Amino acid sequence: MSKTSSETWSERFEEGLHPFVQNFNASIGFDITLLQEDIDGSIAHARMLGNCGVITFDEADQLEKGLERIRLEAKQGSFQPGIADEDVHFAVERRLIELLGPLGKKLHTGRSRNDQVSTDLRLWLRRRIDELDLLLERFQKALLLHCEDNINTLIPGYTHMQRAQPLSLAHHLLAYVEMVNRDRERLKEIRQRVNISPLGAAALAGTPVPIDRRHTARSLGFSDICLNSLDAVSDRDFVVEFFSFSSLVMVHLSRLAEEVIFWASEEFGFVSLTDRCATGSSLMPQKKNPDVPELVRGKCGRVFGHLQGALTMLKGLPLAYNKDFQEDKEALFDVVFTTTSSVKAMTILLEEGIEFSHARLASAVESDFSNATDVADYLVSKAVPFREAYQLVGGLVKQCIQQGILLRDLTLDDWKKLCPLIENDLLQKLSPKEVVAARVSEGGTSFARVQEQINLWKGRIASRDT
Ligand code: ARG
């Protein structure tokens, strides 16, 4: 006969749980996600018990085989825990006892579900971190491909959403490569703190059983062990850190998403969306909607919400384990899923969802006053103090607007009226291409600098790959 979790309690209990409470208490509905890691952790624990002579090698072998059998049963669909099991840890233990009889009852020697759940969570998150890092790299590569194709493509640069100065489109996209790089740096650092083993801290105080915590840590690939048993079972900082990292990833994705959304509008027309990544309207036949970036932008809310939720759940919790911690799981699964799928969706959008409209971009940079700063800079080169040059050009722009013309429509005579020091060479310097090419300061948008940045990123990414 299999026992329910409340029948697993010691003989101190006489009555079963109220059915509603049983449901309310159970986490099996979601922590079954941790099954692989729970089995991995239990195998490492069993082997260590064998190694330390707490159980025999033969017993350790049998426990390992039983646990692998449960893994197989889960794969084949015959291991289906229910509410009666309460959580994944009890479910696996219950099945192990069914399979092995009294020997199965030895697995839990020298550990508790408190160190077990934190171990499972860390192992699970470590895997997801590695997958996410690969996806972030693919996202960077997709950006870099557009950069390489668009060094000489110009796009208006904005501040305050007002036309400011023209840019190389590659330069604009490289800004996102930088953001993602910071995300990856943060992720790497978080991984180091995730990758510490709490296993063997037992319920809160350690155990008199002669275990070897470093043995389990090593076999599970952890780089170290948590040094304080109370902290080991009650630390969820890594969850908060991961949520904070994810929130910033979502911020970055949503900024690009927002740009793609307005670039794809009739008003901008800087990109067109391919059929692969756009949707239609059920009513208006002419429409092509940017659902992918809109969804990514919208999904920020739940990720930021989980960050707030986790901080609030942890605030004021006394040491050590409290059941409140059970609330970390659904949030973590949702944040991982949402962030991972958003990175993937935006990558696919870059890979095959958008096409830059070169003609539209070229005409956009021709038709504004975003070369006004360059006139001021020119005057500075003729020894006019910058503030004076700035005032002069401001007045000129005002006159042009009144006459409905652009700076390029002015003749040399007009320019000389502004300042007699102006020569013919100014006219050529005002073309958007020249304006961009001139911004040669390090990190600037000149074509040469942009090429330099692309080379740098390609090199960095290639060296990480090897
Ligand atoms: N399901 C529990 C959780 O997610 C596992 C740990 C339970 N520990 C306990 N002492 N009740 O946190």
Coordinates of N, CA and C in Angstrom, one line a residue, residues 134-248:
L134 N 23.2 30.8 -23.8 CA 23.4 30.5 -25.3 C 22.4 31.3 -26.1
L135 N 21.2 31.4 -25.6 CA 20.2 32.1 -26.3 C 20.5 33.6 -26.4
L136 N 21.1 34.1 -25.4 CA 21.5 35.6 -25.4 C 22.6 35.8 -26.4
E137 N 23.5 34.8 -26.5 CA 24.6 34.9 -27.5 C 24.0 34.8 -28.9
R138 N 23.0 34.0 -29.1 CA 22.4 33.9 -30.4 C 21.7 35.2 -30.8
F139 N 21.1 35.8 -29.8 CA 20.5 37.1 -30.0 C 21.6 38.2 -30.4
Q140 N 22.7 38.1 -29.7 CA 23.8 39.1 -30.1 C 24.3 38.8 -31.5
K141 N 24.4 37.5 -31.9 CA 24.8 37.2 -33.2 C 23.8 37.7 -34.3
A142 N 22.5 37.6 -34.0 CA 21.5 38.1 -34.9 C 21.6 39.6 -35.1
L143 N 21.9 40.3 -34.0 CA 22.1 41.7 -34.0 C 23.3 42.1 -34.9
L144 N 24.4 41.3 -34.7 CA 25.6 41.6 -35.4 C 25.5 41.4 -36.9
L145 N 24.7 40.4 -37.3 CA 24.5 40.2 -38.7 C 23.9 41.4 -39.4
H146 N 22.9 42.0 -38.7 CA 22.3 43.2 -39.2 C 23.3 44.3 -39.2
C147 N 24.1 44.4 -38.2 CA 25.2 45.4 -38.1 C 26.1 45.3 -39.3
E148 N 26.6 44.1 -39.6 CA 27.5 44.0 -40.7 C 26.9 44.4 -42.0
D149 N 25.6 44.1 -42.2 CA 24.9 44.5 -43.4 C 24.6 46.0 -43.5
N150 N 24.7 46.7 -42.4 CA 24.2 48.1 -42.3 C 25.1 49.1 -41.8
I151 N 26.4 48.9 -42.0 CA 27.4 49.9 -41.5 C 27.1 51.2 -42.2
N152 N 26.9 51.1 -43.5 CA 26.7 52.3 -44.3 C 25.2 52.8 -44.4
T153 N 24.3 52.1 -43.8 CA 22.9 52.5 -43.8 C 22.8 53.5 -42.7
L154 N 22.1 54.6 -43.0 CA 22.0 55.7 -42.0 C 20.6 55.7 -41.5
I155 N 20.5 56.1 -40.2 CA 19.1 56.2 -39.6 C 19.2 57.4 -38.7
P156 N 18.0 58.1 -38.6 CA 18.0 59.3 -37.8 C 18.3 58.8 -36.3
G157 N 19.1 59.6 -35.6 CA 19.3 59.3 -34.2 C 18.4 60.3 -33.4
Y158 N 17.9 59.9 -32.3 CA 16.9 60.7 -31.6 C 17.4 61.0 -30.2
T159 N 17.0 62.2 -29.7 CA 17.0 62.4 -28.2 C 15.6 63.0 -28.0
H160 N 15.0 62.7 -26.9 CA 13.7 63.2 -26.6 C 12.7 62.8 -27.7
M161 N 13.0 61.7 -28.4 CA 12.2 61.3 -29.6 C 12.1 62.4 -30.6
Q162 N 13.1 63.4 -30.6 CA 13.2 64.4 -31.7 C 14.4 64.1 -32.4
R163 N 14.4 64.3 -33.8 CA 15.6 64.1 -34.6 C 16.8 64.8 -34.0
A164 N 17.9 64.1 -33.8 CA 19.0 64.8 -33.2 C 20.2 64.8 -34.2
Q165 N 20.8 63.6 -34.4 CA 21.9 63.5 -35.4 C 21.8 62.2 -36.1
P166 N 22.2 62.1 -37.4 CA 22.2 60.8 -38.1 C 23.2 59.8 -37.5
L167 N 22.9 58.6 -37.7 CA 23.7 57.5 -37.2 C 23.9 56.4 -38.2
S168 N 25.0 55.7 -38.0 CA 25.0 54.4 -38.8 C 24.0 53.5 -38.1
L169 N 23.2 52.8 -38.9 CA 22.3 51.8 -38.3 C 23.0 50.8 -37.5
A170 N 24.1 50.4 -38.0 CA 24.9 49.4 -37.2 C 25.2 49.9 -35.8
H171 N 25.6 51.2 -35.7 CA 25.9 51.8 -34.4 C 24.7 51.7 -33.5
H172 N 23.5 52.0 -34.0 CA 22.3 51.9 -33.3 C 22.1 50.5 -32.7
L173 N 22.3 49.5 -33.6 CA 22.0 48.1 -33.1 C 23.1 47.6 -32.2
L174 N 24.3 48.2 -32.4 CA 25.4 47.8 -31.5 C 25.2 48.2 -30.0
A175 N 24.3 49.2 -29.8 CA 24.0 49.6 -28.5 C 23.3 48.4 -27.8
Y176 N 22.5 47.7 -28.5 CA 21.8 46.5 -27.9 C 22.8 45.3 -27.6
V177 N 23.8 45.2 -28.5 CA 24.8 44.2 -28.2 C 25.5 44.5 -26.9
E178 N 25.7 45.8 -26.6 CA 26.3 46.1 -25.3 C 25.4 45.8 -24.2
M179 N 24.1 46.1 -24.3 CA 23.2 45.8 -23.2 C 23.2 44.3 -22.9
V180 N 23.1 43.5 -24.0 CA 23.0 42.1 -23.8 C 24.3 41.6 -23.2
N181 N 25.4 42.2 -23.5 CA 26.7 41.8 -22.9 C 26.7 42.0 -21.4
R182 N 26.1 43.1 -21.0 CA 26.0 43.3 -19.5 C 25.1 42.3 -18.9
D183 N 24.0 41.9 -19.6 CA 23.1 40.9 -19.1 C 23.9 39.6 -18.9
R184 N 24.7 39.3 -19.9 CA 25.5 38.0 -19.8 C 26.5 38.1 -18.7
E185 N 27.1 39.2 -18.5 CA 28.1 39.3 -17.4 C 27.3 39.1 -16.0
R186 N 26.2 39.7 -15.9 CA 25.4 39.5 -14.7 C 25.0 38.1 -14.5
L187 N 24.6 37.4 -15.6 CA 24.2 36.0 -15.5 C 25.3 35.1 -15.0
K188 N 26.5 35.4 -15.5 CA 27.7 34.6 -15.2 C 28.0 34.7 -13.7
E189 N 27.8 35.9 -13.2 CA 28.1 36.2 -11.8 C 27.0 35.5 -10.9
I190 N 25.8 35.6 -11.4 CA 24.7 34.9 -10.6 C 24.9 33.4 -10.6
R191 N 25.4 32.9 -11.7 CA 25.6 31.4 -11.8 C 26.6 31.0 -10.7
Q192 N 27.6 31.8 -10.5 CA 28.6 31.4 -9.4 C 27.9 31.3 -8.1
R193 N 27.0 32.1 -7.8 CA 26.3 32.0 -6.5 C 25.2 31.0 -6.4
V194 N 24.7 30.6 -7.6 CA 23.7 29.5 -7.7 C 24.4 28.2 -7.4
N195 N 25.7 28.2 -7.9 CA 26.4 26.9 -8.0 C 27.1 26.5 -6.7
I196 N 26.4 26.7 -5.6 CA 27.0 26.3 -4.3 C 26.0 25.3 -3.6
S197 N 26.6 24.3 -3.0 CA 25.7 23.2 -2.6 C 25.2 23.4 -1.1
P198 N 23.8 23.4 -1.0 CA 23.3 23.4 0.4 C 23.1 22.0 0.9
L199 N 23.3 21.0 0.1 CA 23.0 19.6 0.5 C 23.8 19.2 1.7
G200 N 23.1 18.6 2.7 CA 23.8 18.1 3.9 C 23.7 19.1 5.0
A201 N 23.0 20.3 4.7 CA 22.7 21.2 5.8 C 21.6 20.6 6.7
A202 N 20.9 19.6 6.1 CA 19.8 18.9 6.7 C 18.7 19.9 7.0
A203 N 17.9 19.7 8.1 CA 16.8 20.6 8.4 C 17.2 22.0 8.6
L204 N 18.2 22.2 9.4 CA 18.7 23.6 9.7 C 20.0 23.6 10.4
A205 N 20.4 22.5 11.1 CA 21.5 22.6 12.0 C 22.6 21.6 11.6
G206 N 22.5 21.0 10.4 CA 23.5 19.9 10.1 C 23.0 18.6 10.7
T207 N 23.9 17.6 10.6 CA 23.5 16.2 11.0 C 24.6 15.5 11.8
P208 N 24.2 14.7 12.7 CA 25.3 13.9 13.4 C 25.8 12.7 12.5
V209 N 25.0 12.4 11.4 CA 25.4 11.3 10.5 C 26.7 11.7 9.8
P210 N 27.7 10.8 9.8 CA 29.0 11.1 9.2 C 28.9 11.2 7.7
I211 N 28.3 12.3 7.2 CA 28.2 12.6 5.7 C 29.4 13.3 5.2
D212 N 29.6 13.4 3.9 CA 30.6 14.2 3.3 C 30.0 15.2 2.3
R213 N 29.8 16.4 2.8 CA 29.1 17.3 2.0 C 29.8 17.7 0.7
R214 N 31.2 17.6 0.8 CA 32.0 18.0 -0.4 C 31.9 16.9 -1.5
H215 N 31.6 15.7 -1.0 CA 31.5 14.6 -2.0 C 30.2 14.8 -2.8
T216 N 29.1 15.1 -2.2 CA 27.9 15.4 -3.0 C 28.0 16.6 -3.8
A217 N 28.7 17.7 -3.2 CA 28.9 18.9 -4.0 C 29.6 18.6 -5.3
R218 N 30.7 17.9 -5.1 CA 31.6 17.6 -6.3 C 30.8 16.8 -7.3
S219 N 30.1 15.7 -6.9 CA 29.4 14.9 -7.9 C 28.3 15.6 -8.6
L220 N 27.7 16.6 -8.0 CA 26.7 17.4 -8.6 C 27.2 18.6 -9.4
G221 N 28.5 18.8 -9.4 CA 29.1 19.9 -10.2 C 29.1 21.2 -9.5
F222 N 28.8 21.2 -8.2 CA 28.8 22.5 -7.5 C 30.3 22.9 -7.2
S223 N 30.5 24.2 -7.1 CA 31.9 24.6 -7.0 C 32.3 24.7 -5.5
D224 N 31.3 24.7 -4.6 CA 31.6 24.8 -3.2 C 30.4 24.4 -2.4
I225 N 30.5 24.5 -1.1 CA 29.3 24.2 -0.3 C 28.9 25.5 0.5
C226 N 27.6 25.6 0.8 CA 27.2 26.7 1.7 C 27.7 26.4 3.1
L227 N 28.4 27.4 3.7 CA 29.1 27.2 4.9 C 28.3 27.2 6.2
N228 N 27.2 27.8 6.1 CA 26.3 27.9 7.3 C 25.0 27.2 7.0
S229 N 24.7 26.2 7.9 CA 23.6 25.3 7.5 C 22.3 26.1 7.6
L230 N 22.2 27.1 8.4 CA 20.9 27.9 8.5 C 20.8 28.7 7.2
D231 N 21.9 29.3 6.8 CA 21.8 30.1 5.6 C 21.6 29.2 4.4
A232 N 22.2 28.0 4.4 CA 22.0 27.0 3.3 C 20.5 26.7 3.0
V233 N 19.7 26.5 4.0 CA 18.3 26.2 3.8 C 17.4 27.4 3.6
S234 N 17.9 28.5 4.0 CA 17.0 29.7 3.9 C 17.4 30.8 3.0
D235 N 18.5 30.5 2.2 CA 18.9 31.5 1.2 C 18.1 31.4 -0.1
R236 N 17.5 32.4 -0.4 CA 16.9 32.5 -1.8 C 17.3 33.7 -2.5
D237 N 18.5 34.3 -2.1 CA 19.0 35.5 -2.7 C 19.2 35.2 -4.2
F238 N 19.6 34.0 -4.5 CA 19.9 33.7 -5.9 C 18.6 33.8 -6.8
V239 N 17.5 33.5 -6.2 CA 16.2 33.7 -6.9 C 15.9 35.2 -7.2
V240 N 16.1 36.0 -6.2 CA 15.9 37.4 -6.4 C 16.9 38.0 -7.4
E241 N 18.1 37.6 -7.3 CA 19.1 38.0 -8.2 C 18.8 37.6 -9.7
F242 N 18.3 36.4 -9.8 CA 17.9 36.0 -11.1 C 16.7 36.8 -11.7
F243 N 15.8 37.1 -10.8 CA 14.6 37.9 -11.2 C 15.1 39.3 -11.6
S244 N 16.0 39.8 -10.8 CA 16.5 41.2 -11.1 C 17.2 41.2 -12.5
F245 N 18.1 40.2 -12.7 CA 18.7 40.0 -14.0 C 17.7 39.9 -15.1
S246 N 16.7 39.1 -14.9 CA 15.6 38.9 -15.9 C 14.9 40.1 -16.2
S247 N 14.6 40.9 -15.1 CA 13.9 42.2 -15.3 C 14.7 43.1 -16.3
L248 N 16.0 43.1 -16.1 CA 16.8 44.0 -17.0 C 16.8 43.4 -18.4

